[in-house]
mmCIF file of C-alpha atoms in Angstrom:
data_model
loop_
_atom_site.group_PDB
_atom_site.id
_atom_site.type_symbol
_atom_site.label_atom_id
_atom_site.label_comp_id
_atom_site.label_asym_id
_atom_site.label_seq_id
_atom_site.Cartn_x
_atom_site.Cartn_y
_atom_site.Cartn_z
ATOM 1 C CA MET A 1 -20.606 -6.599 12.644
ATOM 2 C CA GLN A 2 -21.175 -7.998 9.217
ATOM 3 C CA ILE A 3 -17.753 -6.425 7.303
ATOM 4 C CA VAL A 4 -17.839 -6.922 3.682
ATOM 5 C CA VAL A 5 -13.512 -6.862 2.248
ATOM 6 C CA ILE A 6 -14.273 -6.059 -1.847
ATOM 7 C CA GLY A 7 -10.166 -7.130 -3.086
ATOM 8 C CA GLY A 8 -9.239 -9.183 0.514
ATOM 9 C CA THR A 9 -7.081 -12.377 -0.078
ATOM 10 C CA GLY A 10 -4.200 -9.911 -1.410
ATOM 11 C CA HIS A 11 -1.274 -8.440 -0.114
ATOM 12 C CA ILE A 12 -3.286 -6.364 2.944
ATOM 13 C CA GLY A 13 -5.819 -8.468 3.204
ATOM 14 C CA THR A 14 -3.881 -12.285 4.261
ATOM 15 C CA TYR A 15 -3.111 -9.843 7.911
ATOM 16 C CA LEU A 16 -6.662 -8.432 8.071
ATOM 17 C CA VAL A 17 -9.609 -10.626 6.863
ATOM 18 C CA PRO A 18 -8.128 -13.141 9.703
ATOM 19 C CA GLU A 19 -7.297 -10.587 12.264
ATOM 20 C CA LEU A 20 -11.564 -9.756 11.769
ATOM 21 C CA VAL A 21 -12.699 -13.022 12.336
ATOM 22 C CA ARG A 22 -10.693 -13.328 15.733
ATOM 23 C CA ARG A 23 -11.959 -10.212 17.068
ATOM 24 C CA GLY A 24 -15.711 -11.611 16.069
ATOM 25 C CA HIS A 25 -16.666 -9.649 12.804
ATOM 26 C CA GLN A 26 -18.609 -11.849 10.322
ATOM 27 C CA VAL A 27 -16.839 -11.421 7.176
ATOM 28 C CA THR A 28 -17.353 -11.646 3.626
ATOM 29 C CA VAL A 29 -14.611 -11.157 0.866
ATOM 30 C CA LEU A 30 -14.911 -10.375 -2.755
ATOM 31 C CA THR A 31 -12.512 -11.784 -5.039
ATOM 32 C CA ARG A 32 -11.997 -12.449 -8.651
ATOM 33 C CA GLY A 33 -10.685 -15.590 -7.876
ATOM 34 C CA GLY A 34 -7.418 -15.715 -8.683
ATOM 35 C CA ARG A 35 -5.318 -15.173 -6.218
ATOM 36 C CA THR A 36 -5.329 -17.137 -2.527
ATOM 37 C CA PRO A 37 -4.265 -15.266 0.651
ATOM 38 C CA TYR A 38 0.130 -15.301 1.480
ATOM 39 C CA GLN A 39 -0.553 -17.433 4.181
ATOM 40 C CA GLN A 40 -2.427 -19.802 5.144
ATOM 41 C CA ASP A 41 -4.357 -19.005 8.502
ATOM 42 C CA GLY A 42 -7.564 -21.101 10.091
ATOM 43 C CA ALA A 43 -9.053 -17.998 10.496
ATOM 44 C CA TRP A 44 -9.884 -18.156 6.420
ATOM 45 C CA SER A 45 -12.455 -21.167 7.080
ATOM 46 C CA ARG A 46 -15.095 -18.603 8.584
ATOM 47 C CA VAL A 47 -15.019 -16.648 5.979
ATOM 48 C CA GLU A 48 -17.761 -16.495 3.489
ATOM 49 C CA LEU A 49 -15.961 -16.355 0.070
ATOM 50 C CA VAL A 50 -17.979 -14.470 -2.999
ATOM 51 C CA THR A 51 -16.561 -14.246 -6.438
ATOM 52 C CA ALA A 52 -16.800 -11.333 -8.740
ATOM 53 C CA ASP A 53 -16.049 -9.589 -11.221
ATOM 54 C CA ARG A 54 -15.847 -6.224 -10.730
ATOM 55 C CA THR A 55 -14.696 -4.582 -13.422
ATOM 56 C CA ALA A 56 -17.907 -6.501 -15.843
ATOM 57 C CA GLU A 57 -19.831 -5.708 -12.756
ATOM 58 C CA GLU A 58 -19.598 -2.167 -13.004
ATOM 59 C CA SER A 59 -20.028 -1.453 -16.191
ATOM 60 C CA ALA A 60 -23.038 -3.673 -16.201
ATOM 61 C CA GLY A 61 -24.136 -1.338 -13.276
ATOM 62 C CA THR A 62 -24.943 -4.241 -11.119
ATOM 63 C CA PHE A 63 -21.148 -3.849 -8.706
ATOM 64 C CA GLY A 64 -22.578 -1.260 -6.035
ATOM 65 C CA ASP A 65 -25.894 -3.210 -6.119
ATOM 66 C CA ARG A 66 -24.035 -6.492 -5.402
ATOM 67 C CA VAL A 67 -22.217 -5.367 -2.588
ATOM 68 C CA ALA A 68 -25.250 -3.665 -0.351
ATOM 69 C CA ALA A 69 -27.548 -6.932 -0.994
ATOM 70 C CA LEU A 70 -24.793 -8.181 1.463
ATOM 71 C CA ALA A 71 -26.114 -6.258 4.617
ATOM 72 C CA PRO A 72 -22.375 -4.553 5.766
ATOM 73 C CA ASP A 73 -22.039 -2.550 8.484
ATOM 74 C CA VAL A 74 -19.227 -2.000 7.213
ATOM 75 C CA VAL A 75 -17.527 -2.182 3.415
ATOM 76 C CA ILE A 76 -13.617 -2.056 3.296
ATOM 77 C CA ASP A 77 -12.596 -1.203 -0.233
ATOM 78 C CA LEU A 78 -8.912 -1.844 -0.874
ATOM 79 C CA ILE A 79 -9.333 -2.717 -5.466
ATOM 80 C CA CYS A 80 -10.300 0.885 -6.225
ATOM 81 C CA PHE A 81 -8.733 2.355 -8.876
ATOM 82 C CA THR A 82 -11.195 5.231 -10.718
ATOM 83 C CA PRO A 83 -13.525 8.088 -9.239
ATOM 84 C CA ASP A 84 -16.022 5.961 -11.298
ATOM 85 C CA SER A 85 -16.145 3.086 -9.347
ATOM 86 C CA ALA A 86 -16.216 5.333 -6.338
ATOM 87 C CA ARG A 87 -19.168 6.479 -7.031
ATOM 88 C CA GLN A 88 -21.212 3.844 -7.591
ATOM 89 C CA LEU A 89 -20.097 1.871 -4.988
ATOM 90 C CA VAL A 90 -21.132 5.035 -2.486
ATOM 91 C CA GLU A 91 -24.098 5.027 -4.345
ATOM 92 C CA ALA A 92 -25.433 2.245 -3.471
ATOM 93 C CA LEU A 93 -24.381 2.140 0.083
ATOM 94 C CA ARG A 94 -25.228 5.579 0.886
ATOM 95 C CA GLY A 95 -27.245 5.220 3.645
ATOM 96 C CA LYS A 96 -27.097 1.165 4.343
ATOM 97 C CA VAL A 97 -23.642 1.084 6.331
ATOM 98 C CA HIS A 98 -21.816 2.686 8.980
ATOM 99 C CA HIS A 99 -18.481 3.153 7.844
ATOM 100 C CA LEU A 100 -16.806 2.934 4.454
ATOM 101 C CA LEU A 101 -12.781 2.444 4.172
ATOM 102 C CA HIS A 102 -10.794 2.554 1.580
ATOM 103 C CA CYS A 103 -7.460 1.574 0.596
ATOM 104 C CA GLY A 104 -5.462 4.620 -1.083
ATOM 105 C CA THR A 105 -1.931 5.039 -1.268
ATOM 106 C CA ILE A 106 1.018 7.676 -0.679
ATOM 107 C CA TRP A 107 1.140 8.823 -4.229
ATOM 108 C CA VAL A 108 -1.941 10.858 -3.655
ATOM 109 C CA HIS A 109 1.084 13.346 -2.484
ATOM 110 C CA GLY A 110 3.615 13.665 -5.890
ATOM 111 C CA PRO A 111 6.415 14.454 -5.016
ATOM 112 C CA SER A 112 7.856 15.422 -1.370
ATOM 113 C CA ALA A 113 8.503 18.451 -0.653
ATOM 114 C CA THR A 114 8.354 18.965 2.993
ATOM 115 C CA VAL A 115 9.270 15.936 4.884
ATOM 116 C CA PRO A 116 8.310 14.062 6.957
ATOM 117 C CA THR A 117 4.891 14.746 4.672
ATOM 118 C CA ARG A 118 1.670 15.361 6.539
ATOM 119 C CA GLU A 119 -1.778 14.226 4.983
ATOM 120 C CA ASP A 120 -3.028 17.759 5.322
ATOM 121 C CA ALA A 121 -0.198 18.642 2.443
ATOM 122 C CA PRO A 122 -1.208 20.599 -0.365
ATOM 123 C CA ARG A 123 -2.083 17.283 -3.603
ATOM 124 C CA ALA A 124 0.630 17.321 -6.756
ATOM 125 C CA PRO A 125 -0.075 13.996 -7.873
ATOM 126 C CA PHE A 126 1.326 13.016 -11.631
ATOM 127 C CA GLY A 127 0.896 9.802 -13.165
ATOM 128 C CA ASP A 128 -1.909 7.939 -13.914
ATOM 129 C CA TYR A 129 -2.111 5.834 -10.895
ATOM 130 C CA GLY A 130 -1.470 9.074 -8.354
ATOM 131 C CA ILE A 131 -4.055 11.578 -9.952
ATOM 132 C CA GLN A 132 -6.661 8.497 -10.531
ATOM 133 C CA LYS A 133 -6.342 7.894 -6.310
ATOM 134 C CA ALA A 134 -5.883 11.399 -5.802
ATOM 135 C CA ALA A 135 -9.537 12.235 -7.474
ATOM 136 C CA ILE A 136 -10.724 8.875 -5.498
ATOM 137 C CA GLU A 137 -9.845 10.896 -1.919
ATOM 138 C CA THR A 138 -11.086 14.708 -3.232
ATOM 139 C CA TYR A 139 -14.934 13.039 -3.275
ATOM 140 C CA LEU A 140 -14.891 9.784 -0.444
ATOM 141 C CA LEU A 141 -13.510 13.100 1.873
ATOM 142 C CA ASP A 142 -16.198 15.112 0.195
ATOM 143 C CA GLN A 143 -19.533 13.103 0.041
ATOM 144 C CA SER A 144 -18.477 11.744 4.056
ATOM 145 C CA ARG A 145 -18.434 16.068 5.804
ATOM 146 C CA ARG A 146 -21.590 15.793 4.060
ATOM 147 C CA GLY A 147 -23.229 13.684 5.744
ATOM 148 C CA GLY A 148 -23.406 10.509 2.669
ATOM 149 C CA VAL A 149 -21.419 7.625 3.383
ATOM 150 C CA PRO A 150 -18.999 7.660 6.224
ATOM 151 C CA THR A 151 -15.260 7.492 4.838
ATOM 152 C CA THR A 152 -11.654 6.496 6.012
ATOM 153 C CA ILE A 153 -8.995 6.234 3.996
ATOM 154 C CA VAL A 154 -5.725 4.515 4.574
ATOM 155 C CA HIS A 155 -2.382 5.356 2.119
ATOM 156 C CA PRO A 156 -0.132 2.638 1.910
ATOM 157 C CA GLY A 157 3.461 3.286 0.927
ATOM 158 C CA HIS A 158 6.030 0.373 -0.539
ATOM 159 C CA ILE A 159 3.737 -2.499 0.916
ATOM 160 C CA THR A 160 6.781 -5.404 1.213
ATOM 161 C CA GLY A 161 6.408 -8.877 3.246
ATOM 162 C CA PRO A 162 6.707 -12.181 3.072
ATOM 163 C CA GLY A 163 5.582 -14.247 -0.810
ATOM 164 C CA TRP A 164 6.654 -10.674 -3.126
ATOM 165 C CA ALA A 165 9.080 -9.408 -3.814
ATOM 166 C CA PRO A 166 9.942 -5.447 -2.728
ATOM 167 C CA VAL A 167 10.921 -2.307 -4.336
ATOM 168 C CA ASN A 168 14.544 -2.916 -4.139
ATOM 169 C CA PRO A 169 17.943 -0.698 -3.365
ATOM 170 C CA ALA A 170 17.720 0.322 -7.229
ATOM 171 C CA GLY A 171 14.045 1.792 -6.955
ATOM 172 C CA ASN A 172 12.620 -1.771 -8.743
ATOM 173 C CA LEU A 173 12.006 -4.796 -8.565
ATOM 174 C CA ASP A 174 15.085 -6.720 -10.538
ATOM 175 C CA LEU A 175 15.796 -9.932 -8.064
ATOM 176 C CA ALA A 176 19.560 -9.338 -9.841
ATOM 177 C CA VAL A 177 19.960 -5.946 -7.823
ATOM 178 C CA TYR A 178 19.697 -8.162 -4.141
ATOM 179 C CA GLU A 179 22.338 -11.114 -6.063
ATOM 180 C CA LYS A 180 24.666 -8.534 -6.569
ATOM 181 C CA LEU A 181 24.621 -7.336 -2.732
ATOM 182 C CA ALA A 182 24.279 -10.846 -1.500
ATOM 183 C CA HIS A 183 27.427 -11.671 -3.200
ATOM 184 C CA GLY A 184 29.457 -8.321 -2.719
ATOM 185 C CA GLU A 185 29.318 -7.437 -6.264
ATOM 186 C CA GLU A 186 29.362 -3.331 -8.084
ATOM 187 C CA LEU A 187 25.142 -2.117 -7.602
ATOM 188 C CA VAL A 188 24.763 1.146 -9.867
ATOM 189 C CA LEU A 189 22.528 3.449 -8.425
ATOM 190 C CA PRO A 190 21.159 5.972 -9.914
ATOM 191 C CA ASN A 191 22.475 10.094 -9.080
ATOM 192 C CA LEU A 192 23.454 9.214 -5.877
ATOM 193 C CA GLY A 193 21.100 6.810 -4.446
ATOM 194 C CA LEU A 194 20.009 10.079 -2.371
ATOM 195 C CA GLU A 195 15.712 9.578 -3.572
ATOM 196 C CA THR A 196 14.052 8.011 -1.195
ATOM 197 C CA VAL A 197 11.373 4.999 -0.588
ATOM 198 C CA GLN A 198 9.028 4.365 2.247
ATOM 199 C CA HIS A 199 8.049 0.255 2.842
ATOM 200 C CA VAL A 200 5.584 -0.607 5.170
ATOM 201 C CA HIS A 201 4.486 -4.167 6.807
ATOM 202 C CA ALA A 202 1.237 -5.450 4.670
ATOM 203 C CA ALA A 203 0.313 -6.400 8.847
ATOM 204 C CA ASP A 204 1.519 -2.926 9.754
ATOM 205 C CA VAL A 205 -1.084 -1.805 6.411
ATOM 206 C CA ALA A 206 -4.113 -3.769 8.033
ATOM 207 C CA GLY A 207 -3.402 -2.385 11.527
ATOM 208 C CA VAL A 208 -4.329 0.830 11.055
ATOM 209 C CA PHE A 209 -7.791 -0.564 9.119
ATOM 210 C CA LEU A 210 -8.155 -1.788 12.090
ATOM 211 C CA ALA A 211 -7.387 0.784 14.362
ATOM 212 C CA ALA A 212 -9.807 3.308 12.057
ATOM 213 C CA LEU A 213 -12.504 0.593 12.433
ATOM 214 C CA THR A 214 -11.991 0.951 16.363
ATOM 215 C CA ASN A 215 -12.225 4.254 16.330
ATOM 216 C CA ARG A 216 -14.890 5.198 14.207
ATOM 217 C CA SER A 217 -15.500 8.387 15.247
ATOM 218 C CA ALA A 218 -12.197 9.294 14.909
ATOM 219 C CA ALA A 219 -11.205 8.456 11.995
ATOM 220 C CA VAL A 220 -14.844 9.063 10.179
ATOM 221 C CA GLY A 221 -13.905 12.319 7.395
ATOM 222 C CA GLU A 222 -10.290 11.460 7.199
ATOM 223 C CA SER A 223 -7.067 9.941 5.733
ATOM 224 C CA PHE A 224 -4.561 8.365 6.936
ATOM 225 C CA HIS A 225 -0.597 7.498 5.971
ATOM 226 C CA ALA A 226 0.337 3.412 5.909
ATOM 227 C CA VAL A 227 3.646 3.435 6.463
ATOM 228 C CA ALA A 228 6.868 2.711 8.243
ATOM 229 C CA ASP A 229 8.641 5.874 10.071
ATOM 230 C CA GLY A 230 11.242 7.387 7.860
ATOM 231 C CA ALA A 231 11.934 6.874 5.054
ATOM 232 C CA MET A 232 15.451 4.803 3.063
ATOM 233 C CA THR A 233 17.715 6.373 0.901
ATOM 234 C CA LEU A 234 18.320 4.003 -2.000
ATOM 235 C CA ARG A 235 22.812 4.039 -0.636
ATOM 236 C CA GLY A 236 21.344 4.030 3.141
ATOM 237 C CA TYR A 237 19.284 0.392 2.105
ATOM 238 C CA ALA A 238 21.787 -0.238 -0.875
ATOM 239 C CA GLU A 239 23.915 -0.411 2.492
ATOM 240 C CA ALA A 240 21.937 -2.664 4.959
ATOM 241 C CA VAL A 241 21.084 -5.242 2.861
ATOM 242 C CA ALA A 242 24.849 -5.755 1.837
ATOM 243 C CA ALA A 243 25.449 -6.308 5.609
ATOM 244 C CA TRP A 244 21.970 -7.644 6.121
ATOM 245 C CA PHE A 245 23.843 -10.915 3.899
ATOM 246 C CA GLY A 246 27.333 -9.837 5.479
ATOM 247 C CA GLN A 247 29.188 -8.033 2.983
ATOM 248 C CA GLU A 248 31.041 -5.220 2.189
ATOM 249 C CA VAL A 249 28.553 -2.850 0.274
ATOM 250 C CA ARG A 250 30.711 -1.321 -2.947
ATOM 251 C CA LEU A 251 28.659 0.486 -4.941
ATOM 252 C CA ARG A 252 28.680 3.288 -8.045
ATOM 253 C CA PHE A 253 26.886 6.187 -9.267
ATOM 254 C CA LEU A 254 25.289 7.691 -12.820
ATOM 255 C CA PRO A 255 22.715 10.400 -13.745
ATOM 256 C CA PHE A 256 19.475 8.851 -13.748
ATOM 257 C CA GLU A 257 19.564 9.009 -17.571
ATOM 258 C CA GLN A 258 22.893 7.397 -18.191
ATOM 259 C CA TRP A 259 22.134 4.579 -15.335
ATOM 260 C CA LYS A 260 18.624 3.642 -17.079
ATOM 261 C CA GLU A 261 20.932 2.641 -20.026
ATOM 262 C CA GLY A 262 22.148 -0.512 -18.321
ATOM 263 C CA VAL A 263 17.884 -1.575 -17.428
ATOM 264 C CA SER A 264 15.201 -2.385 -18.447
ATOM 265 C CA GLU A 265 12.591 0.028 -20.033
ATOM 266 C CA GLN A 266 10.202 -1.700 -17.431
ATOM 267 C CA ASP A 267 13.172 -1.238 -14.899
ATOM 268 C CA ALA A 268 13.908 2.209 -16.047
ATOM 269 C CA GLN A 269 10.630 3.191 -15.740
ATOM 270 C CA ILE A 270 9.565 1.961 -12.199
ATOM 271 C CA THR A 271 12.767 4.007 -10.663
ATOM 272 C CA TYR A 272 12.092 6.803 -12.191
ATOM 273 C CA ASP A 273 7.981 5.934 -10.536
ATOM 274 C CA HIS A 274 9.793 5.972 -7.389
ATOM 275 C CA ILE A 275 12.938 8.391 -7.441
ATOM 276 C CA ALA A 276 10.308 11.077 -8.624
ATOM 277 C CA HIS A 277 8.570 10.287 -5.349
ATOM 278 C CA SER A 278 11.189 10.070 -3.123
ATOM 279 C CA PRO A 279 8.182 9.695 -0.453
ATOM 280 C CA HIS A 280 9.009 10.784 3.295
ATOM 281 C CA CYS A 281 5.824 10.463 5.592
ATOM 282 C CA SER A 282 4.187 11.250 8.446
ATOM 283 C CA MET A 283 2.894 8.790 11.302
ATOM 284 C CA GLU A 284 2.031 10.839 13.414
ATOM 285 C CA LYS A 285 -1.399 12.111 12.901
ATOM 286 C CA ALA A 286 -2.262 7.608 13.563
ATOM 287 C CA ALA A 287 0.174 7.779 16.176
ATOM 288 C CA ARG A 288 -2.603 11.279 17.556
ATOM 289 C CA LEU A 289 -5.892 10.341 16.729
ATOM 290 C CA LEU A 290 -6.236 6.304 16.111
ATOM 291 C CA GLY A 291 -3.343 5.548 19.094
ATOM 292 C CA PHE A 292 -1.705 3.452 15.978
ATOM 293 C CA ARG A 293 2.407 3.228 15.171
ATOM 294 C CA PRO A 294 4.254 0.221 12.787
ATOM 295 C CA ARG A 295 4.961 -2.919 14.519
ATOM 296 C CA TYR A 296 7.600 -2.674 11.766
ATOM 297 C CA THR A 297 10.745 -0.226 10.620
ATOM 298 C CA ALA A 298 11.111 -0.134 6.902
ATOM 299 C CA LEU A 299 14.162 -1.931 6.850
ATOM 300 C CA GLU A 300 12.965 -5.056 9.129
ATOM 301 C CA ALA A 301 9.835 -4.945 7.096
ATOM 302 C CA THR A 302 11.961 -5.270 3.895
ATOM 303 C CA LEU A 303 14.604 -7.892 5.328
ATOM 304 C CA GLU A 304 11.260 -9.884 6.778
ATOM 305 C CA ALA A 305 10.175 -10.408 2.839
ATOM 306 C CA ILE A 306 13.857 -10.592 1.226
ATOM 307 C CA SER A 307 14.601 -13.939 3.670
ATOM 308 C CA ARG A 308 12.383 -15.365 2.206
ATOM 309 C CA LEU A 309 13.025 -14.915 -1.876
ATOM 310 C CA GLN A 310 15.000 -17.525 -3.838
ATOM 311 C CA ILE A 311 18.444 -15.531 -3.605
ATOM 312 C CA THR A 312 20.872 -17.471 -5.020
#
């Protein structure tokens, strides 16, 4: 099949695009050109890379037509963030493609209520990112079920893997958190450290896309989580990372409003976003309909990423 991947040189595309090539597909990647895949793979030599500025072309009303002109059988959209962006693409592809696969986010759920949270749980998103992504999901699934472009949505958790820093046990991206755990120093966590994060290896996210592509009849008109089985509490995550470094963990806890005074405003905001969501999503649907099960646990995924970081 002729497959167009929009935004295919990032976290997910690093694993997804080479596997598509190995499965015999003709792959074109639309990219802004500012990023290279996180890992080298000979399969990229058989990928057509097309430079495109999606934002500018959408403003001009030409991006959807640009994608349609490539005559794809399948489009995989990894970088759609607004309903208008989704609508432009759908209108251009209507009646022209067999399958559209869209990358969403588990942030569409808002705070976890019943856990593990299933894809059919009531939505209560907050924050611009989650609200926009939930609106995209509603639109895409509705138009798919009404006979528009056949669509599947994949909702990743906290994507990680070699080449970038995973969300840390304090719920943000500060590498100093790992350094403290590596040296056996005290780490202060918000509240009681019982909020959750749910990482997923980028290879497993790619795996859900591949499974949906392979099982099209079961996947069209559906959304699927892409997370590791089970979430980690901040406290449990910190304990496991410290043990991996060969250290006894030393933790102290403060109410969030006090804790945030000891970190940057940006780190405090990122942490709040994570602990306010405290995701714990189910992978049962992907297993049942697509036959997919994650290869990596949440801890395995984060430790592989941490092992590549420059921790001093």
